[in-house]
Tab-separated table of C-alpha atoms in Angstrom:
chain	number	residue	atom	x	y	z
K	1	MET	CA	-16.583	-7.331	17.888
K	2	ASN	CA	-18.110	-5.729	14.833
K	3	ARG	CA	-17.827	-1.967	14.562
K	4	SER	CA	-20.477	-1.011	12.033
K	5	VAL	CA	-21.008	2.269	10.223
K	6	ARG	CA	-24.361	4.029	10.623
K	7	ARG	CA	-26.330	4.650	7.436
K	8	LEU	CA	-26.498	8.312	6.404
K	9	SER	CA	-29.409	9.945	4.641
K	10	LEU	CA	-27.191	12.807	3.366
K	11	LEU	CA	-23.490	13.612	3.549
K	12	THR	CA	-21.697	15.836	5.968
K	13	LEU	CA	-18.552	17.127	4.284
K	14	PHE	CA	-15.633	18.791	5.956
K	15	SER	CA	-12.452	20.701	5.153
K	16	CYS	CA	-9.617	19.055	3.249
K	17	VAL	CA	-6.773	20.222	5.468
K	18	VAL	CA	-5.632	18.382	8.587
K	19	CYS	CA	-3.797	20.160	11.388
K	20	LEU	CA	-1.197	17.792	12.798
K	21	SER	CA	0.500	20.203	15.188
K	22	CYS	CA	0.467	19.080	18.803
K	23	SER	CA	2.412	19.879	21.961
K	24	ARG	CA	2.121	16.339	23.336
K	25	GLU	CA	4.958	13.932	22.603
K	26	LEU	CA	5.385	10.346	23.788
K	27	PRO	CA	8.412	9.412	25.874
K	28	ALA	CA	10.855	7.195	23.978
K	29	ALA	CA	9.939	4.037	25.907
K	30	ASP	CA	6.298	4.332	24.888
K	31	LYS	CA	6.850	4.912	21.189
K	32	PRO	CA	5.531	1.982	19.154
K	33	ASN	CA	7.554	0.204	16.528
K	34	ILE	CA	5.872	0.487	13.130
K	35	ILE	CA	5.920	-1.951	10.219
K	36	LEU	CA	3.980	-1.209	7.029
K	37	VAL	CA	3.579	-4.353	4.923
K	38	MET	CA	2.150	-4.172	1.421
K	39	CYS	CA	1.625	-6.610	-1.445
K	40	ASP	CA	1.646	-5.725	-5.122
K	41	ASP	CA	-1.587	-6.371	-7.082
K	42	LEU	CA	-3.109	-8.663	-4.425
K	43	GLY	CA	-6.896	-8.753	-4.755
K	44	TRP	CA	-9.459	-8.300	-1.980
K	45	GLY	CA	-10.635	-11.870	-2.568
K	46	ASP	CA	-7.175	-13.455	-2.686
K	47	VAL	CA	-6.916	-13.965	1.095
K	48	GLY	CA	-8.649	-16.390	3.385
K	49	PHE	CA	-9.648	-13.744	5.922
K	50	ASN	CA	-11.836	-12.109	3.252
K	51	GLY	CA	-13.448	-15.418	2.341
K	52	GLY	CA	-11.032	-16.530	-0.370
K	53	LYS	CA	-11.293	-20.283	-0.922
K	54	ILE	CA	-8.425	-20.978	-3.323
K	55	ILE	CA	-5.173	-19.472	-2.060
K	56	ARG	CA	-3.850	-20.662	1.289
K	57	THR	CA	-2.992	-17.729	3.557
K	58	PRO	CA	-2.957	-19.262	7.083
K	59	HIS	CA	-0.509	-16.745	8.569
K	60	LEU	CA	-2.428	-13.735	7.281
K	61	ASP	CA	-5.636	-15.325	8.519
K	62	ALA	CA	-4.052	-15.719	11.964
K	63	MET	CA	-2.915	-12.094	11.843
K	64	ALA	CA	-6.461	-11.043	10.927
K	65	GLY	CA	-7.755	-12.793	14.051
K	66	ASN	CA	-5.529	-10.569	16.169
K	67	SER	CA	-6.071	-7.369	14.163
K	68	LEU	CA	-8.642	-4.757	13.375
K	69	LYS	CA	-9.802	-6.003	9.970
K	70	PHE	CA	-11.153	-3.383	7.597
K	71	ASN	CA	-13.957	-4.473	5.300
K	72	ARG	CA	-13.488	-1.145	3.497
K	73	PHE	CA	-9.791	-0.457	3.200
K	74	TYR	CA	-8.725	1.498	0.127
K	75	ALA	CA	-5.536	1.963	-1.815
K	76	GLN	CA	-5.276	5.653	-2.664
K	77	ALA	CA	-4.933	4.757	-6.361
K	78	PRO	CA	-5.740	1.818	-8.658
K	79	VAL	CA	-2.055	1.442	-9.612
K	80	CYS	CA	1.077	1.020	-7.543
K	81	SER	CA	3.322	4.110	-7.556
K	82	PRO	CA	0.662	6.657	-6.498
K	83	THR	CA	-0.520	4.465	-3.629
K	84	ARG	CA	3.029	4.030	-2.346
K	85	GLY	CA	3.531	7.771	-2.349
K	86	SER	CA	0.324	8.235	-0.362
K	87	CYS	CA	1.638	5.885	2.351
K	88	LEU	CA	4.764	8.018	2.655
K	89	THR	CA	3.136	11.470	2.591
K	90	GLY	CA	-0.472	11.144	3.758
K	91	ARG	CA	-1.408	13.017	0.582
K	92	HIS	CA	-3.214	12.274	-2.643
K	93	PRO	CA	-0.846	11.468	-5.535
K	94	PHE	CA	-2.150	14.352	-7.652
K	95	ARG	CA	-0.660	16.683	-5.021
K	96	PHE	CA	2.922	15.403	-5.188
K	97	GLY	CA	3.382	14.610	-8.857
K	98	ILE	CA	3.055	10.812	-9.128
K	99	PRO	CA	-0.316	10.518	-10.892
K	100	THR	CA	0.242	7.005	-12.254
K	101	ALA	CA	2.771	4.175	-12.300
K	102	ASN	CA	6.286	4.920	-13.579
K	103	SER	CA	5.733	8.665	-13.418
K	104	GLY	CA	7.278	11.438	-11.372
K	105	HIS	CA	9.118	10.888	-8.099
K	106	ILE	CA	8.969	11.855	-4.444
K	107	LYS	CA	10.138	15.466	-4.462
K	108	PRO	CA	12.629	16.751	-1.890
K	109	GLU	CA	10.030	19.270	-0.695
K	110	GLU	CA	7.650	16.486	0.378
K	111	LEU	CA	7.662	15.422	4.035
K	112	THR	CA	7.788	11.648	4.268
K	113	LEU	CA	6.742	9.503	7.180
K	114	ALA	CA	10.324	8.224	7.444
K	115	GLU	CA	11.671	11.779	7.753
K	116	LEU	CA	9.118	12.638	10.429
K	117	LEU	CA	9.807	9.462	12.399
K	118	ARG	CA	13.575	9.837	12.191
K	119	LYS	CA	13.166	13.191	13.964
K	120	GLN	CA	11.327	11.236	16.665
K	121	GLY	CA	14.355	8.994	17.219
K	122	TYR	CA	13.298	6.100	15.022
K	123	SER	CA	15.599	3.857	13.026
K	124	THR	CA	14.116	3.651	9.536
K	125	GLY	CA	14.363	0.967	6.872
K	126	HIS	CA	12.839	0.220	3.470
K	127	PHE	CA	12.766	-3.310	2.065
K	128	GLY	CA	11.351	-4.417	-1.293
K	129	LYS	CA	9.683	-2.457	-4.049
K	130	TRP	CA	10.122	1.339	-4.002
K	131	HIS	CA	8.581	2.627	-7.272
K	132	VAL	CA	8.374	6.310	-6.330
K	133	GLY	CA	11.673	7.321	-7.901
K	134	THR	CA	14.714	5.817	-9.593
K	135	LEU	CA	17.612	4.327	-7.636
K	136	THR	CA	20.593	4.947	-9.901
K	137	LYS	CA	21.831	7.584	-12.328
K	138	THR	CA	24.666	5.492	-13.737
K	139	ILE	CA	23.419	2.219	-15.244
K	140	LYS	CA	20.261	1.035	-16.938
K	141	ASP	CA	17.968	-0.368	-14.262
K	142	ALA	CA	14.334	-1.448	-14.240
K	143	ASN	CA	11.782	0.815	-15.912
K	144	ARG	CA	13.430	4.225	-15.687
K	145	GLY	CA	16.733	3.919	-13.824
K	146	GLY	CA	19.967	5.189	-15.355
K	147	PRO	CA	21.153	8.347	-17.119
K	148	LYS	CA	17.905	8.829	-19.071
K	149	GLY	CA	15.833	8.863	-15.884
K	150	ALA	CA	18.252	10.861	-13.742
K	151	LYS	CA	15.734	13.656	-13.138
K	152	HIS	CA	13.563	11.124	-11.273
K	153	PHE	CA	16.364	9.962	-8.969
K	154	SER	CA	14.783	9.814	-5.509
K	155	PRO	CA	15.909	6.702	-3.590
K	156	PRO	CA	14.791	5.765	-0.063
K	157	GLN	CA	17.977	7.155	1.516
K	158	ASN	CA	17.078	10.590	0.137
K	159	ASN	CA	13.644	10.342	1.750
K	160	GLY	CA	14.386	9.547	5.376
K	161	PHE	CA	15.473	5.897	5.339
K	162	ASP	CA	18.660	4.847	7.152
K	163	VAL	CA	18.761	1.354	5.649
K	164	CYS	CA	17.348	0.057	2.401
K	165	PHE	CA	17.245	-3.051	0.259
K	166	SER	CA	15.135	-1.791	-2.585
K	167	THR	CA	14.215	-2.191	-6.233
K	168	GLU	CA	12.814	0.510	-8.436
K	169	SER	CA	9.956	-1.665	-9.705
K	170	LYS	CA	8.911	-5.253	-10.396
K	171	VAL	CA	11.041	-8.410	-10.301
K	172	PRO	CA	10.164	-12.111	-10.690
K	173	THR	CA	8.704	-13.452	-7.459
K	174	TYR	CA	11.259	-16.278	-7.433
K	175	ASP	CA	14.937	-15.872	-8.386
K	176	PRO	CA	14.303	-12.133	-8.810
K	177	MET	CA	17.456	-11.316	-10.756
K	178	ILE	CA	16.965	-13.743	-13.668
K	179	LYS	CA	14.438	-14.931	-16.231
K	180	PRO	CA	14.403	-17.743	-18.808
K	181	LYS	CA	16.080	-16.711	-22.037
K	182	GLY	CA	13.575	-14.923	-24.235
K	183	ALA	CA	10.889	-14.694	-21.535
K	184	LYS	CA	8.721	-11.580	-21.427
K	185	ALA	CA	9.439	-9.136	-18.611
K	186	GLY	CA	5.809	-9.266	-17.512
K	187	GLY	CA	5.297	-12.970	-18.020
K	188	HIS	CA	5.215	-16.070	-15.832
K	189	TRP	CA	7.097	-19.337	-15.631
K	190	ASP	CA	7.945	-22.195	-13.314
K	191	ALA	CA	11.096	-21.612	-11.276
K	192	MET	CA	14.106	-22.666	-13.319
K	193	GLU	CA	15.865	-25.835	-12.190
K	194	GLU	CA	19.097	-24.712	-13.864
K	195	ARG	CA	19.693	-21.062	-13.066
K	196	SER	CA	22.727	-20.944	-15.348
K	197	LYS	CA	20.399	-21.176	-18.337
K	198	GLY	CA	18.668	-17.927	-17.427
K	199	GLU	CA	19.497	-14.370	-18.397
K	200	VAL	CA	19.599	-11.107	-16.454
K	201	TYR	CA	16.147	-9.772	-15.666
K	202	GLY	CA	17.276	-6.150	-15.538
K	203	THR	CA	15.933	-4.831	-12.227
K	204	TYR	CA	18.401	-4.718	-9.352
K	205	TYR	CA	18.395	-4.432	-5.584
K	206	TRP	CA	20.164	-1.352	-4.182
K	207	ASN	CA	21.284	-0.456	-0.670
K	208	GLU	CA	21.377	2.846	1.219
K	209	LYS	CA	24.887	3.575	-0.112
K	210	GLY	CA	23.660	3.504	-3.682
K	211	GLU	CA	25.398	0.173	-4.283
K	212	ARG	CA	23.977	-2.793	-6.170
K	213	VAL	CA	23.349	-5.782	-3.908
K	214	THR	CA	24.670	-8.965	-5.500
K	215	ASP	CA	24.706	-11.591	-2.731
K	216	ASP	CA	21.999	-13.967	-1.443
K	217	LEU	CA	19.476	-13.280	-4.193
K	218	GLU	CA	18.374	-16.802	-5.067
K	219	GLY	CA	15.013	-18.334	-4.183
K	220	ASP	CA	11.681	-16.881	-3.136
K	221	ASP	CA	11.722	-13.097	-3.419
K	222	SER	CA	9.504	-12.566	-0.363
K	223	ARG	CA	11.947	-14.618	1.716
K	224	ILE	CA	14.881	-12.628	0.292
K	225	ILE	CA	13.199	-9.370	1.362
K	226	MET	CA	12.406	-10.686	4.838
K	227	ASP	CA	16.009	-11.889	5.199
K	228	ARG	CA	17.020	-8.207	5.042
K	229	ALA	CA	14.184	-6.786	7.119
K	230	LEU	CA	14.566	-9.053	10.142
K	231	PRO	CA	18.218	-8.158	10.879
K	232	PHE	CA	17.238	-4.477	10.765
K	233	ILE	CA	14.478	-5.148	13.307
K	234	GLU	CA	16.812	-7.200	15.511
K	235	GLN	CA	19.528	-4.547	15.481
K	236	SER	CA	17.025	-1.818	16.320
K	237	ALA	CA	15.759	-3.890	19.237
K	238	LYS	CA	19.313	-4.330	20.570
K	239	SER	CA	19.916	-0.588	20.449
K	240	ASP	CA	16.610	0.155	22.216
K	241	ASN	CA	15.591	2.412	19.343
K	242	PRO	CA	12.007	2.366	18.123
K	243	PHE	CA	12.000	1.352	14.472
K	244	PHE	CA	9.996	2.066	11.354
K	245	ALA	CA	10.178	-0.603	8.654
K	246	ILE	CA	8.465	-0.623	5.287
K	247	ILE	CA	8.236	-4.123	3.786
K	248	TRP	CA	6.804	-3.893	0.299
K	249	PHE	CA	6.632	-7.304	-1.374
K	250	HIS	CA	6.625	-7.670	-5.156
K	251	THR	CA	4.163	-10.551	-4.864
K	252	PRO	CA	1.932	-11.206	-6.783
K	253	HIS	CA	2.802	-8.682	-9.515
K	254	LEU	CA	3.822	-10.246	-12.818
K	255	PRO	CA	6.118	-12.008	-13.487
K	256	VAL	CA	4.761	-14.522	-10.992
K	257	VAL	CA	7.061	-17.462	-10.327
K	258	ALA	CA	6.953	-20.136	-7.612
K	259	ASP	CA	9.108	-23.111	-6.695
K	260	ALA	CA	8.033	-26.745	-6.958
K	261	LYS	CA	7.039	-26.945	-3.280
K	262	HIS	CA	4.529	-24.124	-3.472
K	263	ARG	CA	3.255	-24.995	-6.944
K	264	ALA	CA	2.535	-28.516	-5.705
K	265	MET	CA	0.100	-27.127	-3.154
K	266	TYR	CA	-2.260	-26.313	-6.032
K	267	PRO	CA	-2.637	-29.449	-8.196
K	268	GLU	CA	-6.057	-28.214	-9.285
K	269	ALA	CA	-4.608	-25.032	-10.832
K	270	GLU	CA	-5.778	-24.776	-14.432
K	271	SER	CA	-2.626	-23.176	-15.858
K	272	VAL	CA	1.067	-22.482	-15.327
K	273	LEU	CA	0.129	-18.923	-14.439
K	274	ALA	CA	-2.469	-19.926	-11.848
K	275	ARG	CA	-0.250	-22.383	-9.999
K	276	ASN	CA	2.562	-19.830	-9.854
K	277	TYR	CA	0.242	-17.031	-8.743
K	278	TYR	CA	-1.272	-19.126	-5.964
K	279	GLY	CA	2.108	-20.538	-4.972
K	280	CYS	CA	3.918	-17.192	-4.722
K	281	VAL	CA	1.139	-15.746	-2.541
K	282	THR	CA	1.382	-18.694	-0.151
K	283	ALA	CA	5.175	-18.313	-0.079
K	284	MET	CA	4.736	-14.649	0.827
K	285	ASP	CA	2.195	-15.581	3.507
K	286	GLU	CA	4.842	-17.774	5.137
K	287	GLN	CA	7.072	-14.717	5.470
K	288	ILE	CA	4.281	-12.840	7.248
K	289	GLY	CA	4.238	-15.721	9.725
K	290	ARG	CA	7.998	-15.537	10.045
K	291	LEU	CA	7.838	-11.804	10.790
K	292	ARG	CA	5.165	-12.152	13.454
K	293	GLU	CA	6.974	-15.076	15.095
K	294	ARG	CA	10.230	-13.111	15.287
K	295	LEU	CA	8.448	-10.146	16.873
K	296	ARG	CA	7.100	-12.498	19.543
K	297	GLU	CA	10.556	-14.007	20.132
K	298	LEU	CA	12.012	-10.516	20.603
K	299	SER	CA	9.098	-9.510	22.897
K	300	LEU	CA	8.266	-6.735	20.444
K	301	ASP	CA	4.850	-7.935	19.347
K	302	GLN	CA	2.740	-6.057	21.900
K	303	ASN	CA	3.933	-2.542	21.098
K	304	THR	CA	4.539	-2.936	17.381
K	305	MET	CA	1.955	-1.681	14.895
K	306	VAL	CA	1.925	-3.998	11.870
K	307	THR	CA	-0.260	-3.054	8.929
K	308	PHE	CA	-1.059	-5.127	5.853
K	309	CYS	CA	-2.672	-4.114	2.579
K	310	SER	CA	-2.287	-4.223	-1.201
K	311	ASP	CA	-1.285	-1.294	-3.397
K	312	ASN	CA	-4.310	-1.731	-5.693
K	313	GLY	CA	-6.740	-4.354	-6.921
K	314	PRO	CA	-5.744	-7.419	-8.939
K	315	GLU	CA	-5.166	-7.721	-12.654
K	316	GLY	CA	-8.041	-10.176	-12.451
K	317	ASN	CA	-8.424	-10.963	-16.141
K	318	SER	CA	-7.173	-13.537	-18.652
K	319	SER	CA	-3.574	-12.534	-17.885
K	320	SER	CA	-3.837	-12.986	-14.114
K	321	PRO	CA	-6.093	-15.046	-11.818
K	322	GLY	CA	-6.305	-12.536	-8.942
K	323	SER	CA	-9.744	-11.954	-7.426
K	324	ALA	CA	-11.466	-8.701	-6.437
K	325	GLY	CA	-14.096	-10.768	-4.636
K	326	PRO	CA	-17.633	-9.434	-5.128
K	327	PHE	CA	-16.512	-6.017	-6.322
K	328	ARG	CA	-16.769	-4.408	-9.727
K	329	GLY	CA	-13.595	-3.517	-11.585
K	330	ARG	CA	-9.945	-4.413	-11.096
K	331	LYS	CA	-6.505	-2.792	-11.206
K	332	ARG	CA	-6.547	0.579	-13.043
K	333	SER	CA	-10.251	1.130	-12.267
K	334	LEU	CA	-11.769	3.447	-9.660
K	335	TYR	CA	-14.685	1.098	-9.203
K	336	GLU	CA	-14.372	-0.752	-5.910
K	337	GLY	CA	-12.456	-3.732	-7.308
K	338	GLY	CA	-9.588	-1.477	-8.353
K	339	VAL	CA	-9.072	0.246	-5.010
K	340	ARG	CA	-10.762	-1.774	-2.245
K	341	VAL	CA	-8.016	-4.052	-0.939
K	342	PRO	CA	-7.304	-6.359	2.017
K	343	GLY	CA	-6.593	-4.245	5.099
K	344	LEU	CA	-5.341	-5.207	8.585
K	345	ILE	CA	-3.815	-3.310	11.502
K	346	GLU	CA	-2.378	-5.336	14.376
K	347	TRP	CA	-1.203	-3.580	17.533
K	348	PRO	CA	-2.076	-5.574	20.662
K	349	ALA	CA	-1.125	-2.798	23.091
K	350	LYS	CA	-3.572	-0.332	21.565
K	351	ILE	CA	-6.036	-1.982	19.169
K	352	GLU	CA	-8.679	-4.497	20.144
K	353	PRO	CA	-9.154	-7.252	17.525
K	354	GLY	CA	-12.346	-7.029	15.528
K	355	VAL	CA	-13.941	-6.050	12.246
K	356	THR	CA	-14.922	-2.588	11.070
K	357	ASP	CA	-16.862	-1.185	8.142
K	358	PHE	CA	-15.197	2.198	8.615
K	359	PRO	CA	-13.750	3.390	5.279
K	360	ALA	CA	-9.987	3.874	5.625
K	361	VAL	CA	-7.268	4.560	3.058
K	362	THR	CA	-3.488	4.342	2.716
K	363	SER	CA	-3.241	8.128	3.154
K	364	ASP	CA	-4.452	7.598	6.738
K	365	TYR	CA	-1.211	5.916	7.827
K	366	LEU	CA	0.799	9.108	8.286
K	367	PRO	CA	-1.737	11.209	10.233
K	368	THR	CA	-2.637	8.223	12.409
K	369	ILE	CA	0.975	7.557	13.389
K	370	ILE	CA	1.739	11.237	13.890
K	371	ASP	CA	-1.327	11.570	16.123
K	372	TYR	CA	-0.143	8.770	18.412
K	373	LEU	CA	3.345	10.242	18.668
K	374	GLY	CA	2.267	13.824	19.185
K	375	ALA	CA	4.673	14.900	16.466
K	376	VAL	CA	4.475	18.168	14.555
K	377	ILE	CA	4.298	19.038	10.884
K	378	GLU	CA	5.509	22.592	10.836
K	379	ASP	CA	3.495	23.885	7.883
K	380	ASP	CA	-0.123	23.794	6.769
K	381	ARG	CA	0.218	21.649	3.653
K	382	PRO	CA	-2.999	19.725	2.927
K	383	ILE	CA	-3.026	16.186	4.296
K	384	ASP	CA	-5.743	14.042	2.721
K	385	GLY	CA	-5.667	11.226	5.245
K	386	ILE	CA	-7.216	11.331	8.706
K	387	SER	CA	-6.116	9.927	12.039
K	388	LEU	CA	-7.757	6.583	12.810
K	389	ARG	CA	-6.965	6.783	16.505
K	390	SER	CA	-10.562	7.287	17.608
K	391	VAL	CA	-11.641	4.492	15.253
K	392	PHE	CA	-9.205	2.138	16.979
K	393	ALA	CA	-10.670	3.189	20.311
K	394	GLY	CA	-14.202	2.442	19.107
K	395	GLU	CA	-15.197	6.091	19.485
K	396	GLN	CA	-15.799	7.015	15.818
K	397	ASP	CA	-18.002	5.264	13.307
K	398	LEU	CA	-18.334	7.932	10.590
K	399	ARG	CA	-15.501	9.310	8.516
K	400	SER	CA	-14.945	13.042	9.053
K	401	ARG	CA	-14.618	13.682	5.317
K	402	PRO	CA	-14.859	11.570	2.140
K	403	ILE	CA	-11.980	9.980	0.261
K	404	GLY	CA	-11.142	11.571	-3.077
K	405	PHE	CA	-9.695	9.576	-5.970
K	406	GLN	CA	-8.264	10.601	-9.328
K	407	SER	CA	-6.569	8.334	-11.856
K	408	ARG	CA	-5.900	9.429	-15.421
K	409	THR	CA	-9.336	10.655	-16.595
K	410	GLN	CA	-11.300	8.828	-13.895
K	411	ALA	CA	-12.584	10.452	-10.728
K	412	SER	CA	-14.535	9.328	-7.685
K	413	LEU	CA	-15.450	10.397	-4.178
K	414	SER	CA	-16.351	7.889	-1.451
K	415	ALA	CA	-18.071	8.688	1.822
K	416	ASP	CA	-19.530	6.423	4.485
K	417	GLN	CA	-22.591	5.553	2.437
K	418	TYR	CA	-22.424	7.091	-1.021
K	419	LYS	CA	-19.893	7.149	-3.830
K	420	ILE	CA	-19.827	9.157	-7.043
K	421	TYR	CA	-17.814	8.009	-10.042
K	422	ARG	CA	-17.208	9.189	-13.587
K	423	PRO	CA	-14.865	7.830	-16.277
K	424	ASN	CA	-13.954	11.312	-17.551
K	425	ASP	CA	-14.866	14.989	-17.185
K	426	GLN	CA	-17.458	14.841	-19.986
K	427	ALA	CA	-19.411	11.923	-18.504
K	428	PRO	CA	-22.200	12.402	-15.954
K	429	TRP	CA	-21.565	11.340	-12.386
K	430	GLU	CA	-22.756	7.885	-11.373
K	431	LEU	CA	-23.979	7.371	-7.808
K	432	TYR	CA	-23.788	4.193	-5.708
K	433	ASP	CA	-24.992	3.367	-2.222
K	434	LEU	CA	-22.024	1.323	-1.018
K	435	LEU	CA	-23.828	0.076	2.075
K	436	ALA	CA	-26.766	-1.350	0.137
K	437	ASP	CA	-24.900	-2.060	-3.101
K	438	PRO	CA	-21.153	-2.645	-2.498
K	439	SER	CA	-20.836	-4.332	-5.908
K	440	GLU	CA	-21.938	-1.104	-7.644
K	441	LYS	CA	-24.605	-2.769	-9.758
K	442	ASP	CA	-27.276	-0.066	-9.424
K	443	ASP	CA	-26.530	3.530	-10.451
K	444	ILE	CA	-29.015	5.645	-8.454
K	445	ALA	CA	-27.907	9.059	-9.718
K	446	ALA	CA	-31.283	9.832	-11.294
K	447	ASP	CA	-33.026	9.290	-7.963
K	448	HIS	CA	-30.784	11.543	-5.861
K	449	PRO	CA	-29.669	14.676	-7.734
K	450	GLU	CA	-29.209	16.514	-4.433
K	451	ILE	CA	-26.552	14.016	-3.287
K	452	ILE	CA	-24.797	14.230	-6.649
K	453	ALA	CA	-24.762	18.044	-6.431
K	454	CYS	CA	-23.404	18.058	-2.884
K	455	MET	CA	-20.661	15.530	-3.537
K	456	ALA	CA	-19.719	17.036	-6.906
K	457	ARG	CA	-19.235	20.488	-5.320
K	458	TYR	CA	-16.940	18.992	-2.719
K	459	PHE	CA	-15.010	17.033	-5.322
K	460	GLU	CA	-14.388	20.061	-7.547
K	461	SER	CA	-13.121	22.087	-4.599
K	462	TRP	CA	-10.823	19.245	-3.537
K	463	LYS	CA	-9.609	18.751	-7.123
K	464	MET	CA	-8.628	22.425	-7.307
K	465	SER	CA	-6.753	22.067	-4.027
K	466	CYS	CA	-4.809	19.134	-5.470
K	467	ALA	CA	-3.958	21.186	-8.568
K	468	ARG	CA	-2.601	24.002	-6.395
K	469	SER	CA	-0.441	21.509	-4.538
K	470	ASP	CA	0.818	20.014	-7.784
K	471	ALA	CA	1.794	23.512	-8.938
K	472	GLY	CA	4.083	23.780	-5.921
K	473	GLU	CA	2.028	26.151	-3.787
K	474	ASP	CA	2.408	23.937	-0.698
K	475	TYR	CA	6.165	24.426	-0.787
K	476	ASN	CA	6.204	28.225	-0.662
């Protein structure tokens, strides 16, 4: 089944605020389990289900065959921290104070998906990379953790999660707690045969009690994360509680490291970096297979929503071999290659497998889940995402309003057909027809000033709304 998007001659633009209040609520037995899986810096073209020919991703490809695959799935930002915050809040990062990586934190006034689901009786767990707040006030940890970053202390357990096994930011993708002596924090290397010759990497795993985790931390980092997530899922199943699990892999963010087994799968790799990049992605793919198999064994697979995406586009330059496929730009760019990422949603009980060109974004997770549950957000704070429920049902083929992006000085607005982009406030808007020109090779702004004017008016209004949110007006 291919669910295509109709071509528009002009845009229809709608209000920025979503009302999520609803009197309907699902009985406990019907509530789906929810697992949000995300990679770190994985490119659109790095997976087989998007036509990638180099990296082996058989388990993700199998998942894609049983999922709704999005040809146009977007990270809400071209870098990691803002996108992660959008998954948790349904809001654009410029609303909640995390405009770029290693900045800000999830504020206590924000309503997170975990907090909303816990009120619905869900067990909640976070596993892997957090990166929307520091995890300790006492010791130096990762990029900002410790006394100097205490004002940004906002760990998962303060944001609705019952269980966590989390790092503030990046770690090596193999033997995550160590690095070769003298190695750069953002480098790459083959997995060390003698771990005793390594030195402390400096980013730690923390649990929900605020304690450093020190056991069972050797080997592939994706496997280490899944080793913690699966027991949480199994325990939730035994207690008959619906569960919400976030599994945010570090793979394939630098430093990329893979063991001999997975490196050997890529004898044609042209460099140490390439063979480790390819190998760590395949190792992560195996853990996706492990997760899906365990859900089947527990008879949880039918009523569990499992999503998969990346937090932004790939580095995709001389320092990293990741691929954005046919798209222009890469990580840190608001051209398509920086924000269009692999996107899958698998939920056999509710979603028919297929492919859609509908433009969706990480901010859509929260309103979609809340819509299915009939839950209530008790204030009128702006929610930038939309519910995808009618898209899943095959009843909607046009997005009700465009997706706004801001990152540093860059800005863009994407609708079903057209996209405007500018590198800074002083530059003129560029215009692209994403249906005819998904690679953004042909700027057609001069031919369609009326579309530019319409979209620019909407963008400026939305930008002002974000600024009001950032000033704290949503919390009054």
